[in-house]
XYZ file of C-alpha atoms in Angstrom:
633
model
C -0.507 -25.831 12.494
C 0.004 -26.347 8.791
C -2.427 -23.684 7.608
C -0.769 -20.589 6.170
C 0.150 -18.066 8.858
C -0.028 -14.845 6.881
C -1.982 -13.446 3.936
C -2.609 -9.946 2.425
C -2.562 -5.975 2.249
C -2.380 -2.531 0.379
C -1.652 1.172 0.642
C -2.284 4.766 1.616
C -0.498 7.894 2.781
C 1.163 6.890 6.039
C 4.568 8.266 5.036
C 3.395 11.858 5.151
C 1.779 11.287 8.553
C 4.655 9.404 10.192
C 6.153 12.247 12.241
C 2.774 13.188 13.682
C 2.025 9.567 14.559
C 5.391 8.980 16.182
C 6.217 6.126 13.826
C 9.888 7.096 13.744
C 10.322 6.232 17.425
C 12.064 3.125 18.577
C 9.479 0.456 19.282
C 11.180 -0.669 22.481
C 10.132 2.607 24.101
C 6.438 1.868 23.596
C 5.873 -1.282 25.637
C 3.565 0.308 28.204
C 1.523 -2.847 28.583
C 4.444 -4.683 30.182
C 3.963 -2.656 33.325
C 0.264 -3.548 33.624
C -1.098 -6.743 35.131
C -3.175 -9.061 32.994
C -6.802 -9.841 33.921
C -7.738 -12.750 36.204
C -4.278 -12.707 37.792
C -2.644 -14.023 34.623
C 0.626 -12.849 33.151
C 1.264 -11.159 29.843
C 3.482 -13.029 27.389
C 5.463 -11.549 24.486
C 5.612 -14.912 22.696
C 4.036 -18.362 22.817
C 4.536 -21.946 21.663
C 2.449 -25.111 21.877
C 4.956 -27.003 24.021
C 8.092 -25.931 25.837
C 9.973 -22.663 26.090
C 10.450 -19.985 23.471
C 13.908 -18.942 22.368
C 13.720 -15.143 22.500
C 13.178 -13.382 25.867
C 11.076 -10.302 26.522
C 12.760 -7.220 25.134
C 14.771 -9.087 22.492
C 16.089 -6.812 19.743
C 15.874 -9.013 16.649
C 15.913 -12.573 15.380
C 19.386 -14.128 15.334
C 19.218 -15.114 11.678
C 18.806 -11.648 10.132
C 21.367 -9.040 9.112
C 20.257 -5.889 10.974
C 22.402 -3.777 8.642
C 21.014 -5.227 5.427
C 20.673 -2.423 2.854
C 17.204 -1.412 1.708
C 16.521 -1.028 -1.984
C 16.400 -2.800 -5.319
C 13.825 -5.004 -6.995
C 13.220 -8.741 -6.757
C 11.274 -10.291 -9.634
C 9.467 -13.507 -8.725
C 7.782 -16.295 -10.693
C 4.186 -17.327 -9.997
C 2.469 -20.286 -11.633
C -1.112 -19.724 -12.764
C -3.137 -16.544 -12.671
C -5.423 -14.473 -10.426
C -8.668 -12.517 -10.638
C -9.189 -11.097 -7.131
C -7.432 -9.417 -4.205
C -10.039 -10.482 -1.650
C -8.525 -13.113 0.640
C -11.713 -13.620 2.629
C -13.464 -15.609 -0.102
C -10.324 -17.256 -1.490
C -11.117 -20.835 -2.464
C -14.797 -19.985 -2.875
C -14.826 -17.031 -5.259
C -11.872 -16.141 -7.422
C -8.169 -16.805 -7.211
C -5.850 -14.360 -5.422
C -2.082 -13.898 -5.865
C 0.083 -15.192 -3.041
C 2.060 -11.942 -2.932
C -0.955 -10.129 -1.523
C -0.163 -11.811 1.810
C 2.587 -9.247 2.300
C 0.210 -6.308 2.577
C -1.465 -7.523 5.787
C -0.151 -8.136 9.277
C -1.359 -10.858 11.615
C -1.653 -10.653 15.389
C 1.539 -12.691 15.785
C 4.201 -14.079 13.490
C 6.496 -17.091 13.627
C 10.246 -17.259 14.104
C 12.059 -19.219 11.386
C 14.711 -20.654 13.696
C 12.204 -22.296 16.058
C 9.817 -25.117 15.180
C 6.718 -23.686 16.825
C 7.032 -20.208 18.362
C 5.138 -16.971 17.739
C 5.924 -13.382 18.688
C 3.711 -10.321 18.681
C 3.189 -8.242 15.544
C -0.098 -6.304 15.588
C -0.517 -7.715 19.077
C 2.052 -6.601 21.612
C 1.186 -9.161 24.294
C -0.959 -12.233 24.866
C -2.344 -13.997 27.929
C -4.439 -17.112 28.562
C -5.332 -19.355 31.536
C -3.810 -22.747 32.282
C -6.853 -24.554 30.874
C -6.584 -22.745 27.497
C -10.285 -21.788 27.608
C -9.724 -18.303 26.169
C -7.005 -15.932 25.028
C -6.618 -12.154 25.218
C -4.474 -10.195 22.789
C -3.308 -6.658 23.559
C -2.800 -4.601 20.389
C 0.120 -2.257 19.892
C -0.941 1.394 20.173
C 1.405 2.214 17.276
C -0.140 -0.314 14.857
C -1.536 1.554 11.851
C -3.241 1.009 8.521
C -1.574 2.500 5.482
C -4.021 5.423 5.617
C -2.691 6.336 9.076
C -5.675 5.134 11.097
C -4.979 2.906 14.114
C -5.627 -0.825 14.086
C -8.354 -1.370 16.665
C -10.050 -4.228 18.495
C -13.025 -3.544 16.228
C -10.828 -4.382 13.213
C -9.768 -7.673 14.800
C -13.342 -8.651 15.659
C -14.539 -7.697 12.178
C -11.768 -9.799 10.612
C -12.546 -12.845 12.709
C -16.269 -12.589 12.000
C -15.982 -12.168 8.213
C -13.424 -14.957 7.843
C -15.428 -17.367 9.961
C -18.683 -16.544 8.171
C -17.463 -16.408 4.564
C -14.346 -18.576 4.263
C -15.013 -22.344 4.459
C -11.436 -23.063 5.435
C -11.284 -20.351 8.077
C -14.686 -21.281 9.474
C -13.509 -24.842 9.936
C -10.099 -23.836 11.299
C -11.694 -21.436 13.776
C -14.746 -23.570 14.542
C -13.842 -23.912 18.231
C -13.445 -20.154 18.711
C -16.985 -19.158 19.613
C -16.690 -15.441 20.327
C -14.437 -12.412 19.840
C -15.085 -9.365 21.992
C -13.477 -6.094 23.038
C -12.433 -6.139 26.707
C -10.247 -3.022 26.851
C -9.082 -0.065 24.805
C -6.505 -2.284 23.083
C -7.609 -5.749 24.193
C -9.510 -8.465 22.305
C -10.708 -11.666 23.969
C -11.368 -14.891 22.063
C -13.435 -17.484 23.938
C -13.180 -21.181 23.052
C -15.945 -23.788 23.183
C -14.063 -26.041 25.611
C -10.829 -26.055 27.609
C -7.743 -28.141 26.932
C -6.922 -27.230 23.329
C -3.482 -25.723 23.876
C -3.075 -24.782 20.217
C -6.083 -22.446 19.987
C -4.271 -19.388 21.424
C -1.624 -19.795 18.716
C -3.918 -20.300 15.734
C -5.956 -17.306 16.898
C -2.754 -15.290 16.656
C -2.416 -16.257 12.986
C -5.505 -14.181 12.162
C -4.895 -11.701 9.340
C -6.334 -8.379 10.441
C -8.510 -6.509 7.921
C -9.505 -2.798 8.012
C -13.161 -2.637 9.020
C -13.548 1.019 8.003
C -12.217 0.345 4.500
C -14.359 -2.700 3.799
C -17.459 -0.945 5.109
C -16.721 2.141 2.993
C -17.116 2.929 -0.690
C -14.753 2.762 -3.655
C -13.660 5.605 -5.956
C -16.927 5.294 -7.895
C -19.016 5.573 -4.747
C -19.989 1.882 -4.699
C -20.208 0.160 -1.337
C -17.520 -2.490 -0.941
C -18.533 -6.098 -0.390
C -16.235 -8.364 1.632
C -18.046 -11.405 0.188
C -17.273 -10.536 -3.457
C -14.193 -10.710 -5.630
C -12.470 -7.419 -6.347
C -9.446 -6.056 -8.160
C -9.516 -2.808 -6.205
C -6.207 -2.788 -4.298
C -7.199 -3.279 -0.650
C -5.966 -1.227 2.274
C -3.361 -2.969 4.389
C -1.048 -2.540 7.329
C 2.051 -4.520 6.383
C 5.545 -3.789 5.106
C 4.350 -3.744 1.472
C 1.382 -2.369 -0.465
C 0.172 -2.823 -4.022
C 1.827 -0.383 -6.388
C 0.657 -1.674 -9.752
C -0.838 -4.743 -11.405
C -2.032 -6.237 -14.655
C -4.838 -8.615 -13.729
C -3.753 -12.217 -14.061
C -0.279 -11.335 -15.331
C 1.699 -9.067 -12.993
C 1.602 -7.798 -9.432
C 3.989 -5.127 -8.132
C 4.386 -4.452 -4.414
C 6.275 -1.469 -3.021
C 7.895 -1.249 0.400
C 6.168 1.087 2.863
C 9.263 3.039 3.893
C 7.699 4.497 7.027
C 5.943 1.296 8.019
C 4.765 1.480 11.629
C 6.336 -1.917 12.434
C 9.712 -1.486 10.778
C 11.523 -1.402 14.129
C 9.737 -4.361 15.692
C 12.110 -7.167 16.731
C 10.289 -9.445 14.277
C 10.883 -6.956 11.410
C 14.500 -5.865 11.854
C 16.647 -7.047 8.947
C 13.651 -8.138 6.868
C 11.516 -6.652 4.053
C 14.624 -5.240 2.406
C 13.484 -4.848 -1.213
C 11.914 -1.623 -2.428
C 9.842 -3.586 -4.909
C 8.633 -7.148 -5.312
C 7.411 -7.961 -8.822
C 5.401 -11.148 -9.359
C 5.205 -12.402 -12.944
C 2.503 -14.987 -13.684
C 2.971 -17.833 -16.166
C 0.563 -20.519 -17.284
C 3.126 -23.315 -17.052
C 6.686 -24.102 -16.002
C 7.943 -24.632 -19.551
C 7.355 -21.000 -20.512
C 8.500 -19.909 -17.063
C 11.888 -21.569 -17.446
C 12.410 -19.889 -20.788
C 11.522 -16.512 -19.282
C 13.944 -17.106 -16.418
C 16.678 -18.022 -18.855
C 15.971 -14.757 -20.739
C 16.356 -12.835 -17.436
C 12.680 -11.890 -17.216
C 12.628 -12.670 -13.510
C 15.259 -13.333 -10.842
C 14.307 -16.341 -8.762
C 12.830 -19.699 -9.732
C 11.829 -22.722 -7.645
C 12.471 -25.785 -9.798
C 10.012 -28.588 -9.064
C 11.309 -31.107 -11.605
C 14.391 -33.205 -10.872
C 14.818 -33.921 -14.565
C 14.661 -30.264 -15.568
C 17.092 -29.412 -12.762
C 19.555 -31.738 -14.465
C 19.039 -30.803 -18.110
C 17.374 -27.382 -18.425
C 20.162 -25.199 -17.022
C 22.853 -25.736 -19.627
C 23.210 -22.132 -20.783
C 25.995 -19.526 -20.597
C 24.700 -17.617 -17.551
C 24.925 -20.816 -15.483
C 28.382 -21.690 -16.780
C 29.835 -18.296 -15.885
C 28.021 -18.158 -12.509
C 25.714 -15.273 -13.325
C 22.941 -17.742 -12.515
C 23.386 -19.718 -9.302
C 21.807 -23.123 -8.715
C 21.374 -24.073 -5.067
C 19.474 -26.657 -3.042
C 18.179 -25.892 0.454
C 17.146 -28.589 2.967
C 13.488 -28.688 3.996
C 13.519 -29.019 7.791
C 10.382 -27.088 8.654
C 7.715 -29.465 7.416
C 6.718 -32.881 6.177
C 4.050 -34.009 3.772
C 2.236 -36.693 1.882
C 1.761 -36.302 -1.870
C -0.434 -38.655 -3.817
C -3.316 -39.167 -6.217
C -6.268 -38.786 -3.877
C -9.325 -40.954 -4.530
C -12.608 -39.076 -4.397
C -14.331 -41.304 -1.844
C -17.637 -39.599 -2.609
C -17.632 -41.690 -5.801
C -19.057 -45.205 -5.191
C -16.247 -46.733 -7.265
C -13.633 -45.916 -4.624
C -15.516 -47.132 -1.540
C -13.801 -50.510 -1.465
C -10.304 -50.371 0.022
C -9.262 -53.350 -2.114
C -9.657 -51.342 -5.311
C -7.690 -48.460 -3.816
C -4.970 -50.855 -2.723
C -4.808 -52.344 -6.222
C -4.404 -48.903 -7.784
C -1.571 -48.180 -5.352
C 0.218 -51.465 -5.995
C 0.597 -51.039 -9.752
C 2.168 -47.569 -9.699
C 5.730 -48.246 -10.873
C 7.364 -45.508 -8.829
C 10.858 -46.896 -9.247
C 10.726 -46.769 -13.049
C 9.061 -43.352 -13.013
C 11.766 -42.076 -10.666
C 14.491 -43.425 -12.953
C 13.016 -42.223 -16.245
C 11.425 -38.895 -15.302
C 13.259 -37.749 -12.184
C 16.901 -38.924 -12.428
C 16.386 -41.133 -9.367
C 16.348 -38.257 -6.854
C 13.030 -38.979 -5.160
C 11.866 -41.501 -2.598
C 8.318 -42.801 -2.443
C 6.143 -41.346 0.297
C 5.702 -43.877 3.090
C 4.024 -41.600 5.627
C 1.601 -38.707 5.899
C 4.397 -37.053 7.890
C 7.169 -37.869 5.425
C 10.135 -35.652 6.339
C 9.381 -35.510 10.090
C 10.790 -38.781 11.495
C 9.269 -38.286 14.962
C 5.743 -38.610 13.575
C 6.243 -41.323 10.941
C 4.726 -44.719 11.745
C 7.370 -47.447 11.656
C 7.373 -51.092 12.693
C 4.363 -52.179 14.734
C 2.529 -49.993 17.263
C 3.748 -50.244 20.821
C 3.593 -48.408 24.134
C 1.426 -45.312 24.220
C 0.626 -45.560 20.508
C -0.717 -49.095 20.984
C -2.794 -47.909 23.948
C -4.404 -45.278 21.725
C -5.164 -47.790 18.969
C -6.579 -50.610 21.115
C -10.029 -49.012 21.650
C -10.239 -48.511 17.858
C -9.343 -52.094 16.902
C -12.756 -52.805 15.346
C -12.637 -49.575 13.313
C -9.250 -49.973 11.592
C -7.758 -52.485 9.140
C -6.347 -55.564 10.878
C -2.938 -54.887 9.319
C -2.553 -51.823 11.582
C -1.703 -54.249 14.416
C -0.058 -57.087 12.499
C 1.963 -55.718 9.587
C 4.364 -52.766 9.288
C 3.290 -50.594 6.355
C 5.607 -50.651 3.357
C 5.095 -49.192 -0.087
C 4.927 -51.763 -2.892
C 8.173 -52.030 -4.837
C 8.154 -52.261 -8.626
C 11.046 -51.290 -10.909
C 11.703 -54.713 -12.422
C 9.586 -56.931 -14.713
C 9.290 -59.555 -11.984
C 8.115 -57.067 -9.349
C 5.680 -55.460 -11.786
C 4.135 -58.878 -12.586
C 3.898 -59.811 -8.902
C 2.188 -56.561 -7.960
C -0.162 -56.843 -10.941
C -1.171 -60.345 -9.809
C -1.768 -59.117 -6.263
C -3.813 -56.168 -7.522
C -5.904 -58.490 -9.716
C -6.535 -60.759 -6.737
C -7.753 -57.856 -4.564
C -10.034 -56.644 -7.336
C -11.505 -60.113 -7.808
C -12.161 -60.376 -4.054
C -14.007 -57.056 -4.269
C -16.260 -58.336 -7.065
C -14.493 -56.779 -10.041
C -13.665 -58.817 -13.125
C -12.178 -58.378 -16.581
C -14.467 -58.775 -19.589
C -13.129 -58.287 -23.098
C -9.939 -56.845 -21.559
C -11.959 -54.194 -19.676
C -12.389 -54.085 -15.912
C -16.021 -54.013 -14.790
C -17.420 -53.385 -11.331
C -19.744 -55.772 -9.416
C -22.728 -54.202 -11.212
C -21.174 -54.944 -14.616
C -20.267 -51.331 -15.381
C -16.983 -50.557 -17.113
C -14.436 -48.914 -14.786
C -13.434 -45.530 -16.180
C -11.342 -43.037 -14.209
C -10.434 -39.424 -14.960
C -7.213 -38.070 -13.447
C -7.499 -34.293 -13.071
C -4.224 -32.419 -13.592
C -3.466 -28.709 -12.986
C -0.153 -28.416 -14.806
C 2.371 -29.977 -17.140
C 4.376 -31.649 -14.350
C 1.384 -33.450 -12.875
C 0.196 -34.414 -16.336
C 3.559 -35.993 -17.161
C 3.414 -38.229 -14.066
C -0.208 -39.177 -14.756
C 0.669 -40.164 -18.325
C 3.373 -42.451 -16.954
C 0.901 -44.014 -14.477
C -1.883 -44.611 -17.018
C -0.465 -47.760 -18.697
C -0.207 -49.441 -15.277
C -3.930 -48.936 -14.665
C -4.742 -49.997 -18.212
C -3.063 -53.342 -17.513
C -5.768 -53.848 -14.887
C -8.399 -53.116 -17.542
C -9.174 -49.598 -16.313
C -10.058 -46.954 -18.898
C -8.073 -43.850 -17.941
C -8.677 -40.294 -19.098
C -6.238 -37.532 -18.162
C -7.756 -34.068 -18.078
C -5.472 -31.064 -17.799
C -7.162 -27.789 -16.860
C -5.983 -24.277 -16.062
C -5.499 -23.005 -12.533
C -8.946 -21.425 -12.162
C -10.764 -24.496 -13.498
C -8.706 -26.734 -11.231
C -9.621 -24.678 -8.179
C -13.291 -24.650 -9.122
C -13.461 -28.382 -9.775
C -11.546 -29.434 -6.677
C -13.502 -26.949 -4.537
C -16.697 -28.654 -5.703
C -15.112 -32.144 -5.484
C -15.678 -32.650 -9.205
C -12.950 -35.215 -9.878
C -12.198 -38.933 -9.684
C -8.508 -38.723 -8.809
C -6.158 -35.765 -8.534
C -2.788 -35.001 -7.005
C -3.071 -33.644 -3.468
C -0.325 -32.500 -1.106
C -1.087 -32.747 2.614
C 1.487 -30.499 4.345
C 2.471 -31.080 7.961
C 4.145 -28.759 10.408
C 6.495 -29.648 13.250
C 3.575 -29.215 15.650
C 0.462 -30.845 14.142
C -2.874 -29.799 15.584
C -6.252 -28.391 14.638
C -5.572 -28.365 10.900
C -5.758 -32.187 10.930
C -9.541 -31.862 11.185
C -9.594 -30.118 7.838
C -7.079 -32.455 6.228
C -8.730 -35.708 7.346
C -11.763 -35.035 9.603
C -15.263 -36.284 8.798
C -16.872 -32.885 9.365
C -14.757 -31.372 6.590
C -15.457 -34.103 4.056
C -18.518 -32.471 2.488
C -17.667 -28.793 3.002
C -17.009 -27.153 -0.404
C -13.515 -25.693 -0.480
C -12.250 -27.811 2.421
C -8.841 -29.441 2.367
C -10.291 -32.923 2.962
C -10.132 -33.422 -0.785
C -10.668 -37.168 -0.738
C -13.732 -37.014 1.485
C -12.298 -39.152 4.301
C -14.930 -40.096 6.890
C -13.385 -42.435 9.406
C -14.317 -42.486 13.116
C -10.906 -43.901 14.059
C -9.135 -41.063 12.253
C -11.459 -38.556 13.938
C -10.650 -39.977 17.363
C -6.907 -39.850 16.742
C -7.120 -36.273 15.484
C -8.638 -35.332 18.834
C -5.773 -37.081 20.625
C -3.308 -34.995 18.591
C -5.112 -31.738 19.322
C -5.601 -32.354 23.046
C -2.194 -33.933 23.675
C -0.836 -32.786 27.039
C 2.808 -33.122 26.057
C 5.093 -33.830 23.134
C 5.258 -37.557 23.889
C 1.506 -37.918 23.603
C 1.434 -35.808 20.447
C 4.058 -38.033 18.798
C 2.208 -41.239 19.687
C -1.097 -39.878 18.345
C 0.505 -38.767 15.083
C 2.097 -42.172 14.548
C -1.211 -43.892 15.218
C -3.139 -41.683 12.804
C -0.437 -42.076 10.166
C -0.696 -45.852 10.409
C -4.490 -45.848 10.054
C -4.417 -43.486 7.065
C -1.785 -45.582 5.292
C -3.604 -48.898 5.689
C -6.818 -47.374 4.339
C -5.052 -46.462 1.059
C -6.773 -43.111 0.689
C -4.327 -42.182 -2.071
C -1.800 -43.638 -4.474
C 1.357 -42.460 -2.776
C 3.737 -40.498 -4.969
C 7.094 -39.097 -3.869
C 9.033 -36.635 -1.780
C 12.432 -34.986 -1.755
C 14.158 -33.462 1.256
C 15.385 -30.357 -0.539
C 14.015 -27.407 -2.466
C 15.833 -26.457 -5.674
C 16.276 -22.800 -6.568
C 17.945 -20.999 -9.433
C 18.633 -17.269 -9.180
C 20.329 -14.488 -11.038
C 23.226 -13.516 -8.781
C 22.023 -10.078 -7.703
C 21.314 -10.827 -4.068
C 23.002 -11.553 -0.748
C 21.777 -13.220 2.420
C 22.686 -13.848 6.050
C 24.836 -16.846 6.831
C 23.570 -19.147 8.151
C 19.983 -18.963 7.010
C 17.291 -19.819 9.578
C 16.948 -23.552 10.140
C 13.242 -23.681 9.330
C 13.126 -20.959 6.669
C 14.145 -23.112 3.651
C 15.614 -20.390 1.400
C 13.922 -17.511 3.310
C 13.804 -15.550 0.042
C 12.971 -12.700 -0.204
C 12.305 -12.150 3.512
C 15.862 -11.904 4.866
C 17.778 -11.403 1.600
C 18.747 -8.060 0.109
C 19.630 -6.552 -3.247
C 23.411 -6.499 -3.713
C 24.268 -3.615 -6.057
C 27.876 -4.756 -6.458
C 26.892 -8.243 -7.586
C 24.210 -6.835 -9.852
C 26.701 -4.548 -11.568
C 28.977 -7.490 -12.353
C 26.346 -9.498 -14.204
C 24.905 -6.579 -16.142
C 21.520 -4.994 -16.661
C 18.330 -6.977 -16.536
C 16.640 -7.802 -19.800
């Protein structure tokens, strides 16, 4: 379930209509559907999870981790890396680049709780029901749910949203590929039918659907032109969420304003959240300029990605006198693999021995010491950060049972050798790994001529590493001499955000840094990360082009796992197979997120376990703190 849960929205005139619509009533008085029986003898549920029980019972008032009395008001100014040229989330990744902040203008059918690993509670949908075989799901919409223009959110809106995402968004079409039909089955009810039973995650990922306003997208703009949901646009779209677009400068700034009479402000999942009157997103081309702007108090909150910069770039008066706070938050909600992905569509990278050689010569230990103050560890798993799913030792028990039928489709080492990252960091280790890499290349038919590596056909081996930003470029520059020792000619190409998206969408690269995120409940998204069907779909997340029948089979075991034990075994097995195929040069991970902030804000204590910093969702503007540190620049 690693695909983003929520996305986008915009505004209208709901505030003036609120009394007539009854939006000032307490939401708990509206749950009429609780008294009605669900179809087919099923029961309505207010929340769902893939396995096990949910924490919050029917009728709960709020999440435990929020401050229900948090004051509303103030402005939070946020940093965004890159740029944008569209507000249309439907074609994101295909046409244009949209700002992440737009996700706050839309509501989804359900939303997650940040103190549970895998639970969802109704937002636009009030209730949900599905049979024991998970062959379909029915969502009942809240009668009070409204667009910012005051019109109700209808089943027709939900069906329209599902259809346009599935038809026009490559990622959504793949993610929702097993949802075959959406239909209206009641005044407030929408039924989604699946192509087969047994996939217990499909009801949940259906609930992640961002609902779009059908009447707005099928209407005309201020100039009388018919809107096109398949095209990019900078017309602020109509939304239904707690924020709407107030102002923007294309590619540079986005300002969201809180919808003060938002229809869902009293929902249990909203109490104590969305506390800022304005969220301002400032866009910067790179982190270097961004840090300088933060230091000059041009924005309030900055996520520092560089361990080195965290150590050396914050030596200025505002840090010394505590007007700027540095804080690290543990990452407990997810795991990941980060590495230079090989584009397996290129013939050069077909042989696993070449990929293994490239992995062996990356001197992570020296890079970590020189560039990152030793804070990182090298990724040793595609689930790094989630110990339950990380392959360790040799396969045994249920995991071994899953792998046995695939023995002829996986590297022999899967059964004989625990995977370990190569260790460099000393001249002796570097020489040993270079010798091993040279041996693997020779076995694969490569040889060195005139100090240049050539492939079995006698062609010089030249590789371009595509980089989207200064941080990635710095690591690639460190890696290049290691490849050059093998005789590889290495070009490093840094491009801007839009070019990077276009080139990776079209798989126009040799190697590039990819992050494969993993949730605490892996499922259908694994098909897009690693599945053969996604390998050749433009815009898919299978960036490397992995086509492996063993991986495909293990993905299905993850998705159709009947319990947590089976899910864990399948994840370990897939992890092991991915590692021994060397689909990337593994990079590094760190179990914390670093943030620096101007001390104008307060937060609940403790923060939700799986919310990392949870900023700005559950934080609020603290006028007393702000007064102490002075006016913003």
